[in-house]
Tab-separated table of C-alpha atoms in Angstrom:
chain	number	residue	atom	x	y	z
B	2	MET	CA	-103.129	-179.265	-14.953
B	3	GLY	CA	-104.906	-176.049	-15.076
B	4	PRO	CA	-107.484	-175.210	-17.669
B	5	ARG	CA	-106.151	-175.163	-21.159
B	6	ARG	CA	-105.627	-171.695	-22.434
B	7	GLY	CA	-106.971	-170.736	-25.786
B	8	LYS	CA	-104.976	-168.833	-28.326
B	9	MET	CA	-104.631	-165.164	-27.569
B	10	ALA	CA	-106.662	-162.970	-29.886
B	11	LYS	CA	-104.531	-160.817	-32.160
B	12	ARG	CA	-104.784	-157.095	-31.630
B	13	PRO	CA	-105.906	-155.230	-34.683
B	14	SER	CA	-102.878	-153.795	-36.410
B	15	LYS	CA	-102.726	-150.069	-37.015
B	16	LYS	CA	-102.637	-148.944	-40.552
B	17	ALA	CA	-99.497	-147.185	-41.576
B	18	GLY	CA	-99.714	-143.498	-40.887
B	19	SER	CA	-102.852	-143.708	-38.719
B	20	GLN	CA	-102.845	-142.164	-35.280
B	21	THR	CA	-105.514	-141.502	-32.725
B	22	LYS	CA	-106.070	-137.934	-31.634
B	23	SER	CA	-104.371	-138.585	-28.292
B	24	GLU	CA	-101.229	-139.808	-30.058
B	25	LEU	CA	-100.729	-136.721	-32.191
B	26	THR	CA	-97.718	-134.663	-31.238
B	27	MET	CA	-97.903	-130.966	-30.518
B	28	ASP	CA	-96.400	-130.098	-33.908
B	29	GLN	CA	-98.925	-132.327	-35.664
B	30	LEU	CA	-101.830	-130.777	-33.775
B	31	LEU	CA	-100.657	-127.259	-34.587
B	32	THR	CA	-100.146	-128.126	-38.246
B	33	LYS	CA	-103.577	-129.735	-38.403
B	34	THR	CA	-105.169	-126.714	-36.752
B	35	GLN	CA	-103.604	-124.377	-39.288
B	36	GLU	CA	-104.678	-126.583	-42.201
B	37	LEU	CA	-108.264	-126.619	-40.943
B	38	MET	CA	-108.201	-122.841	-40.544
B	39	ASP	CA	-106.927	-122.486	-44.099
B	40	ASP	CA	-109.930	-124.580	-45.177
B	41	ASN	CA	-112.262	-122.327	-43.124
B	42	ASN	CA	-113.242	-125.306	-40.969
B	43	TYR	CA	-113.125	-123.272	-37.778
B	44	GLU	CA	-115.232	-125.617	-35.668
B	45	LEU	CA	-112.891	-128.574	-36.095
B	46	ALA	CA	-109.860	-126.302	-36.038
B	47	PHE	CA	-110.863	-125.025	-32.603
B	48	LYS	CA	-111.319	-128.563	-31.278
B	49	THR	CA	-107.837	-129.437	-32.514
B	50	ALA	CA	-106.368	-126.296	-30.958
B	51	VAL	CA	-108.012	-127.203	-27.648
B	52	GLN	CA	-106.370	-130.640	-27.841
B	53	ALA	CA	-103.025	-128.919	-28.262
B	54	ILE	CA	-103.687	-126.680	-25.259
B	55	GLU	CA	-104.682	-129.714	-23.184
B	56	LEU	CA	-101.371	-131.277	-24.148
B	57	ASP	CA	-99.456	-128.164	-23.056
B	58	GLU	CA	-101.316	-125.267	-21.455
B	59	THR	CA	-98.298	-122.993	-21.875
B	60	ASN	CA	-97.889	-123.442	-25.620
B	61	THR	CA	-98.342	-119.914	-26.917
B	62	ARG	CA	-98.781	-121.026	-30.523
B	63	ALA	CA	-101.757	-123.190	-29.590
B	64	LEU	CA	-103.256	-120.380	-27.522
B	65	LEU	CA	-102.725	-117.901	-30.343
B	66	LEU	CA	-104.396	-120.142	-32.919
B	67	ALA	CA	-107.331	-120.719	-30.577
B	68	SER	CA	-107.708	-116.964	-30.101
B	69	ILE	CA	-107.613	-116.306	-33.846
B	70	ILE	CA	-110.343	-118.886	-34.412
B	71	GLN	CA	-112.447	-117.293	-31.693
B	72	LEU	CA	-111.957	-113.847	-33.219
B	73	GLU	CA	-113.031	-115.175	-36.611
B	74	SER	CA	-116.109	-116.672	-34.950
B	75	GLY	CA	-116.981	-113.443	-33.153
B	76	ASP	CA	-116.111	-114.741	-29.676
B	77	ILE	CA	-114.127	-111.654	-28.725
B	78	GLU	CA	-113.947	-111.935	-24.931
B	79	PRO	CA	-112.601	-115.521	-24.736
B	80	ALA	CA	-110.211	-114.698	-27.569
B	81	ILE	CA	-108.795	-111.753	-25.638
B	82	ASN	CA	-108.413	-113.997	-22.596
B	83	CYS	CA	-106.335	-116.419	-24.686
B	84	LEU	CA	-104.209	-113.553	-25.971
B	85	LEU	CA	-103.649	-112.206	-22.464
B	86	ARG	CA	-102.599	-115.687	-21.387
B	87	CYS	CA	-99.999	-115.578	-24.173
B	88	VAL	CA	-98.767	-112.269	-22.775
B	89	GLU	CA	-98.400	-113.807	-19.313
B	90	ILE	CA	-96.394	-116.727	-20.668
B	91	SER	CA	-94.179	-114.773	-23.078
B	92	PRO	CA	-94.364	-111.009	-22.530
B	93	ASP	CA	-91.301	-110.110	-24.621
B	94	ARG	CA	-91.448	-112.346	-27.685
B	95	GLY	CA	-94.233	-113.088	-30.135
B	96	PHE	CA	-95.549	-109.914	-31.744
B	97	GLU	CA	-98.774	-111.402	-33.170
B	98	LYS	CA	-100.666	-111.467	-29.886
B	99	TYR	CA	-100.023	-107.758	-29.363
B	100	MET	CA	-101.203	-106.862	-32.851
B	101	TYR	CA	-104.488	-108.676	-32.259
B	102	LEU	CA	-104.894	-107.068	-28.837
B	103	GLY	CA	-104.227	-103.673	-30.407
B	104	GLN	CA	-106.899	-104.327	-33.003
B	105	PHE	CA	-109.564	-105.462	-30.555
B	106	THR	CA	-109.036	-102.909	-27.795
B	107	VAL	CA	-109.508	-99.153	-27.875
B	108	GLU	CA	-107.813	-95.829	-27.253
B	109	LEU	CA	-104.588	-95.757	-25.237
B	110	ALA	CA	-104.811	-99.446	-24.319
B	111	SER	CA	-104.711	-100.239	-28.030
B	112	VAL	CA	-101.716	-97.929	-28.546
B	113	ASN	CA	-99.850	-99.638	-25.719
B	114	TYR	CA	-100.446	-103.090	-27.174
B	115	TYR	CA	-99.199	-101.987	-30.590
B	116	GLN	CA	-96.079	-100.569	-28.944
B	117	CYS	CA	-95.456	-103.883	-27.209
B	118	GLY	CA	-95.841	-105.586	-30.580
B	119	ILE	CA	-93.274	-103.239	-32.100
B	120	ASN	CA	-90.874	-104.016	-29.250
B	121	ALA	CA	-91.294	-107.750	-29.888
B	122	LEU	CA	-90.776	-107.205	-33.624
B	123	GLN	CA	-87.551	-105.359	-32.904
B	124	LEU	CA	-86.251	-108.350	-30.944
B	125	ASP	CA	-87.092	-110.611	-33.886
B	126	LEU	CA	-85.434	-108.164	-36.249
B	127	ASN	CA	-82.234	-108.267	-34.195
B	128	ASP	CA	-82.027	-112.021	-34.819
B	129	VAL	CA	-82.088	-111.971	-38.634
B	130	PRO	CA	-79.755	-110.547	-41.305
B	131	SER	CA	-80.661	-106.918	-41.940
B	132	ASP	CA	-80.821	-107.395	-45.711
B	133	SER	CA	-82.947	-110.565	-45.639
B	134	GLU	CA	-86.512	-110.945	-46.876
B	135	HIS	CA	-87.541	-111.855	-43.330
B	136	ALA	CA	-86.165	-108.535	-42.118
B	137	ARG	CA	-88.125	-106.697	-44.821
B	138	VAL	CA	-91.346	-108.397	-43.706
B	139	LEU	CA	-90.726	-107.563	-40.044
B	140	LYS	CA	-90.000	-103.922	-40.894
B	141	ARG	CA	-93.212	-103.670	-42.875
B	142	LYS	CA	-95.181	-105.022	-39.905
B	143	MET	CA	-93.530	-102.458	-37.638
B	144	ALA	CA	-94.406	-99.633	-40.025
B	145	GLU	CA	-98.002	-100.843	-40.242
B	146	ALA	CA	-98.207	-100.894	-36.438
B	147	TYR	CA	-97.050	-97.273	-36.349
B	148	VAL	CA	-99.769	-96.490	-38.899
B	149	ALA	CA	-102.377	-98.175	-36.685
B	150	MET	CA	-101.217	-96.119	-33.704
B	151	THR	CA	-101.426	-92.934	-35.777
B	152	GLU	CA	-104.972	-93.752	-36.846
B	153	ILE	CA	-105.988	-94.153	-33.200
B	154	TYR	CA	-104.735	-90.646	-32.458
B	155	LEU	CA	-106.613	-89.399	-35.530
B	156	THR	CA	-109.867	-90.906	-34.236
B	157	ASP	CA	-110.391	-92.308	-30.721
B	158	CYS	CA	-107.639	-90.244	-29.107
B	159	CYS	CA	-107.913	-87.119	-31.257
B	160	PHE	CA	-108.723	-84.981	-28.217
B	161	GLU	CA	-105.556	-85.947	-26.353
B	162	SER	CA	-103.334	-82.909	-25.866
B	163	ASP	CA	-100.416	-84.563	-27.630
B	164	ALA	CA	-102.443	-86.169	-30.446
B	165	GLU	CA	-100.859	-84.178	-33.270
B	166	ALA	CA	-97.341	-84.683	-31.924
B	167	LYS	CA	-97.948	-88.406	-31.563
B	168	CYS	CA	-99.177	-88.661	-35.154
B	169	GLU	CA	-96.045	-86.928	-36.407
B	170	GLU	CA	-93.790	-89.105	-34.235
B	171	PHE	CA	-95.343	-92.415	-35.264
B	172	LEU	CA	-95.310	-91.566	-38.961
B	173	ARG	CA	-91.685	-90.471	-38.753
B	174	LEU	CA	-90.755	-93.743	-37.080
B	175	GLY	CA	-92.782	-95.722	-39.608
B	176	ALA	CA	-91.045	-94.010	-42.530
B	177	GLU	CA	-87.646	-94.568	-40.920
B	178	ILE	CA	-88.145	-98.295	-40.399
B	179	ASP	CA	-89.752	-98.869	-43.824
B	180	PRO	CA	-89.435	-95.983	-46.315
B	181	GLU	CA	-91.249	-98.069	-48.943
B	182	CYS	CA	-94.464	-98.607	-46.948
B	183	PRO	CA	-97.384	-97.022	-48.864
B	184	GLU	CA	-99.657	-96.977	-45.814
B	185	VAL	CA	-97.293	-94.610	-44.002
B	186	TYR	CA	-97.629	-91.912	-46.647
B	187	GLN	CA	-101.348	-92.492	-47.153
B	188	THR	CA	-101.904	-91.988	-43.433
B	189	MET	CA	-99.612	-88.974	-43.538
B	190	ALA	CA	-101.963	-87.535	-46.156
B	191	SER	CA	-104.873	-87.952	-43.731
B	192	VAL	CA	-102.892	-86.121	-41.068
B	193	ARG	CA	-102.082	-83.283	-43.475
B	194	LEU	CA	-105.758	-82.988	-44.347
B	195	SER	CA	-106.621	-82.745	-40.657
B	196	GLN	CA	-104.067	-79.911	-40.504
B	197	ASN	CA	-105.725	-78.122	-43.456
B	198	GLN	CA	-102.742	-78.749	-45.716
B	199	PRO	CA	-104.403	-80.160	-48.866
B	200	GLU	CA	-101.414	-79.628	-51.156
B	201	ASN	CA	-99.102	-81.489	-48.795
B	202	ALA	CA	-101.767	-84.188	-48.514
B	203	ARG	CA	-101.799	-84.571	-52.314
B	204	GLU	CA	-98.025	-84.944	-52.330
B	205	CYS	CA	-98.261	-87.690	-49.711
B	206	VAL	CA	-100.949	-89.541	-51.689
B	207	THR	CA	-98.859	-89.316	-54.844
B	208	LYS	CA	-95.864	-90.681	-52.952
B	209	SER	CA	-97.924	-93.517	-51.488
B	210	MET	CA	-99.411	-94.588	-54.804
B	211	SER	CA	-96.044	-94.411	-56.566
B	212	LEU	CA	-94.756	-97.143	-54.251
B	213	TRP	CA	-97.186	-99.745	-55.584
B	214	ALA	CA	-98.592	-98.447	-58.886
B	215	ASN	CA	-96.018	-100.346	-60.939
B	216	LYS	CA	-96.050	-103.502	-58.829
B	217	ASP	CA	-97.777	-106.747	-59.799
B	218	GLN	CA	-101.432	-105.886	-59.183
B	219	ASN	CA	-102.307	-109.583	-59.000
B	220	ASP	CA	-99.894	-110.204	-56.120
B	221	PRO	CA	-101.512	-109.222	-52.796
B	222	THR	CA	-98.080	-109.017	-51.147
B	223	GLN	CA	-97.065	-106.243	-53.555
B	224	ILE	CA	-99.977	-103.848	-53.108
B	225	PRO	CA	-101.999	-102.442	-50.186
B	226	SER	CA	-104.979	-104.415	-48.944
B	227	TYR	CA	-108.458	-104.046	-50.417
B	228	GLU	CA	-109.671	-102.170	-47.336
B	229	ASN	CA	-106.660	-99.883	-47.440
B	230	ARG	CA	-107.361	-98.979	-51.047
B	231	LEU	CA	-111.000	-98.296	-50.211
B	232	ALA	CA	-109.667	-95.831	-47.645
B	233	LEU	CA	-107.500	-94.383	-50.416
B	234	VAL	CA	-110.626	-93.816	-52.530
B	235	ARG	CA	-112.209	-91.851	-49.678
B	236	LEU	CA	-109.018	-89.835	-49.313
B	237	LEU	CA	-108.888	-89.068	-53.044
B	238	LEU	CA	-112.499	-87.887	-52.923
B	239	GLU	CA	-111.658	-85.587	-50.009
B	240	LEU	CA	-108.923	-84.167	-52.215
B	241	ASP	CA	-111.428	-83.756	-55.051
B	242	ASP	CA	-109.587	-86.254	-57.260
B	243	LYS	CA	-112.635	-88.057	-58.619
B	244	ASP	CA	-110.827	-89.441	-61.659
B	245	GLY	CA	-108.119	-90.916	-59.427
B	246	ALA	CA	-110.780	-92.429	-57.187
B	247	LEU	CA	-112.515	-94.042	-60.172
B	248	ASN	CA	-109.226	-95.522	-61.384
B	249	VAL	CA	-108.622	-97.174	-58.009
B	250	MET	CA	-112.205	-98.419	-57.806
B	251	GLU	CA	-111.981	-99.974	-61.257
B	252	ARG	CA	-109.177	-102.216	-60.041
B	253	LEU	CA	-110.992	-102.985	-56.786
B	254	GLN	CA	-114.090	-104.006	-58.746
B	255	LYS	CA	-112.059	-106.541	-60.689
B	256	GLU	CA	-110.883	-108.082	-57.425
B	257	ASP	CA	-114.236	-108.099	-55.634
B	258	ASP	CA	-117.425	-106.694	-57.115
B	259	GLU	CA	-119.589	-107.556	-54.104
B	260	SER	CA	-118.266	-104.909	-51.731
B	261	VAL	CA	-120.981	-102.641	-50.337
B	262	ASP	CA	-118.442	-99.891	-49.660
B	263	LEU	CA	-117.171	-100.047	-53.225
B	264	TRP	CA	-120.602	-99.506	-54.796
B	265	TYR	CA	-121.455	-96.805	-52.299
B	266	LEU	CA	-118.230	-94.973	-53.174
B	267	TYR	CA	-118.916	-95.446	-56.886
B	268	GLY	CA	-122.335	-93.864	-56.376
B	269	TRP	CA	-120.955	-91.020	-54.282
B	270	THR	CA	-118.297	-90.264	-56.895
B	271	TYR	CA	-120.829	-90.113	-59.733
B	272	TYR	CA	-123.141	-88.027	-57.579
B	273	LEU	CA	-120.345	-85.521	-56.944
B	274	GLN	CA	-119.566	-85.459	-60.660
B	275	GLY	CA	-123.225	-84.720	-61.340
B	276	GLU	CA	-123.216	-81.822	-58.892
B	277	GLU	CA	-120.007	-80.522	-60.474
B	278	ALA	CA	-121.525	-80.738	-63.953
B	279	GLU	CA	-124.569	-78.787	-62.790
B	280	ALA	CA	-122.399	-76.103	-61.172
B	281	ASN	CA	-120.551	-75.665	-64.484
B	282	GLY	CA	-123.747	-75.375	-66.475
B	283	GLY	CA	-123.652	-78.941	-67.745
B	284	ASP	CA	-126.088	-81.837	-67.616
B	285	LYS	CA	-126.110	-83.716	-64.331
B	286	ILE	CA	-128.634	-86.382	-65.408
B	287	GLU	CA	-126.077	-88.732	-66.914
B	288	MET	CA	-123.961	-88.864	-63.759
B	289	PHE	CA	-126.983	-89.009	-61.476
B	290	ALA	CA	-128.305	-92.004	-63.416
B	291	SER	CA	-125.011	-93.813	-62.867
B	292	ALA	CA	-125.024	-92.824	-59.178
B	293	TRP	CA	-128.577	-94.135	-58.810
B	294	GLU	CA	-127.575	-97.515	-60.205
B	295	CYS	CA	-124.530	-97.811	-57.960
B	296	PHE	CA	-126.337	-96.771	-54.791
B	297	ASN	CA	-129.030	-99.337	-55.487
B	298	GLN	CA	-126.390	-102.002	-56.041
B	299	ALA	CA	-124.867	-101.104	-52.656
B	300	ILE	CA	-128.275	-101.333	-50.979
B	301	LYS	CA	-128.985	-104.680	-52.630
B	302	LEU	CA	-125.647	-106.153	-51.531
B	303	ALA	CA	-126.060	-104.754	-48.013
B	304	THR	CA	-129.384	-106.575	-47.709
B	305	LEU	CA	-127.944	-109.850	-48.974
B	306	GLN	CA	-124.881	-109.620	-46.727
B	307	GLU	CA	-126.639	-108.268	-43.606
B	308	PHE	CA	-124.242	-105.341	-43.778
B	309	GLU	CA	-123.751	-103.640	-40.396
B	310	ASN	CA	-122.851	-100.070	-41.414
B	311	ASP	CA	-126.387	-98.712	-41.255
B	312	GLY	CA	-125.224	-95.113	-41.635
B	313	LEU	CA	-123.714	-95.802	-45.035
B	314	VAL	CA	-126.778	-97.709	-46.250
B	315	ASP	CA	-129.133	-95.047	-44.889
B	316	HIS	CA	-127.177	-92.378	-46.748
B	317	ALA	CA	-127.358	-94.419	-49.948
B	318	ARG	CA	-131.135	-94.705	-49.575
B	319	GLU	CA	-131.443	-90.950	-48.978
B	320	LEU	CA	-129.481	-90.200	-52.126
B	321	VAL	CA	-131.497	-92.704	-54.167
B	322	ALA	CA	-134.663	-90.901	-53.068
B	323	LEU	CA	-133.121	-87.502	-53.796
B	324	ILE	CA	-131.890	-88.517	-57.238
B	325	GLY	CA	-135.290	-90.019	-57.984
B	326	THR	CA	-136.859	-86.556	-57.632
B	327	VAL	CA	-134.730	-85.052	-60.389
B	328	LEU	CA	-134.378	-87.878	-62.906
B	329	PRO	CA	-136.725	-87.727	-65.906
B	330	SER	CA	-138.349	-90.982	-64.927
B	331	THR	CA	-141.234	-92.360	-62.936
B	332	ASN	CA	-141.035	-94.414	-59.712
B	333	GLY	CA	-137.256	-94.408	-59.900
B	334	ASP	CA	-137.279	-96.273	-63.232
B	335	LEU	CA	-134.117	-95.432	-65.146
B	336	ASP	CA	-135.234	-96.771	-68.494
B	337	ASP	CA	-135.864	-93.238	-69.789
B	338	ALA	CA	-133.194	-91.409	-67.765
B	339	ALA	CA	-130.370	-90.138	-69.925
B	340	ASP	CA	-131.217	-92.902	-72.438
B	341	ALA	CA	-129.805	-95.292	-69.852
B	342	GLN	CA	-129.278	-98.848	-70.970
B	343	GLU	CA	-128.966	-102.113	-69.060
B	344	VAL	CA	-125.992	-101.624	-66.739
B	345	ASP	CA	-122.968	-103.776	-67.499
B	346	TRP	CA	-121.465	-104.170	-64.026
B	347	GLU	CA	-118.301	-105.676	-65.505
B	348	ASN	CA	-117.486	-102.450	-67.344
B	349	ILE	CA	-119.247	-99.809	-65.295
B	350	SER	CA	-116.007	-97.976	-64.570
B	351	SER	CA	-114.300	-98.446	-67.932
B	352	GLY	CA	-114.088	-95.027	-69.513
B	353	ASP	CA	-112.971	-96.311	-72.903
B	354	GLU	CA	-115.962	-98.602	-73.251
B	355	ASP	CA	-118.705	-96.546	-71.649
B	356	ASP	CA	-118.562	-92.775	-71.790
B	357	GLU	CA	-121.657	-92.582	-69.580
B	358	MET	CA	-119.699	-93.863	-66.636
B	359	THR	CA	-116.758	-91.475	-66.850
B	360	GLY	CA	-118.478	-88.191	-67.453
């Protein structure tokens, strides 16, 4: 007889629901990646996305998620490589990759990517009922892409011989595909300003704001983005509508009161109101005191956040120094300026509660 065999050791049983990383399916890996991204855990999310790519190197969803994570992490070049790989695998479908490529490239290359994204969106649109919510969302994305293309011709490609014609064409197409898109009319206002048509620009701004003014302001899907409304403030100031700009900023402050741009624009608005008061024989000190406070808040936040727009911060510092030369105070101390009190940042823009801030 051969040697007696001992009992075989039992393999450890797997707990219900537990799986090793290698056993996760593609759908599970993609879901996990998205969940980690939603939790801002980009390091682990990227590792999970890489697992998905190792499982299938041609899975465009995995490549797209990996590229988004890289973009969020500031790794632009490898992200673009992932996006271009998506283009190679699926050149006709999947609009997201083109929108990201449009955002992170420049000039005519950016325009071309946005156009490819619009073409892909049109294919998606052909597959859904025209009156569905999905169709509405796709149309809005197409209109926003046309807006992005217009903005490129207003800036990077403004010296192209057909720049003005392109702006008009893209805005017309944007309005046709989504007549309710506020960004289309806001951008149209910028174009009209560039054409020295301020009255037409005002009409476009009024039209744009009417499309979301009565919507649920607490629902981000119902109103333009924070950045878009900051751009609206700048546009309103160009149109000399300081009261309108303050109204928009008041709402923005309630959403996020740590925006450097917001406090800079607050300061600039009050500064302009001070200059206007002086030109009309009034007292500019009250408005200048408010401007001083807001500019300093912008500078403080820029320092804390390592804000990159040095031109804006430099301008704020210049205006703080300039205002300091005319305020009835010493060393920039506002305690005696216009009987200024401790600033209540919560209500700085509320005209009903603080007449000092509305002028």
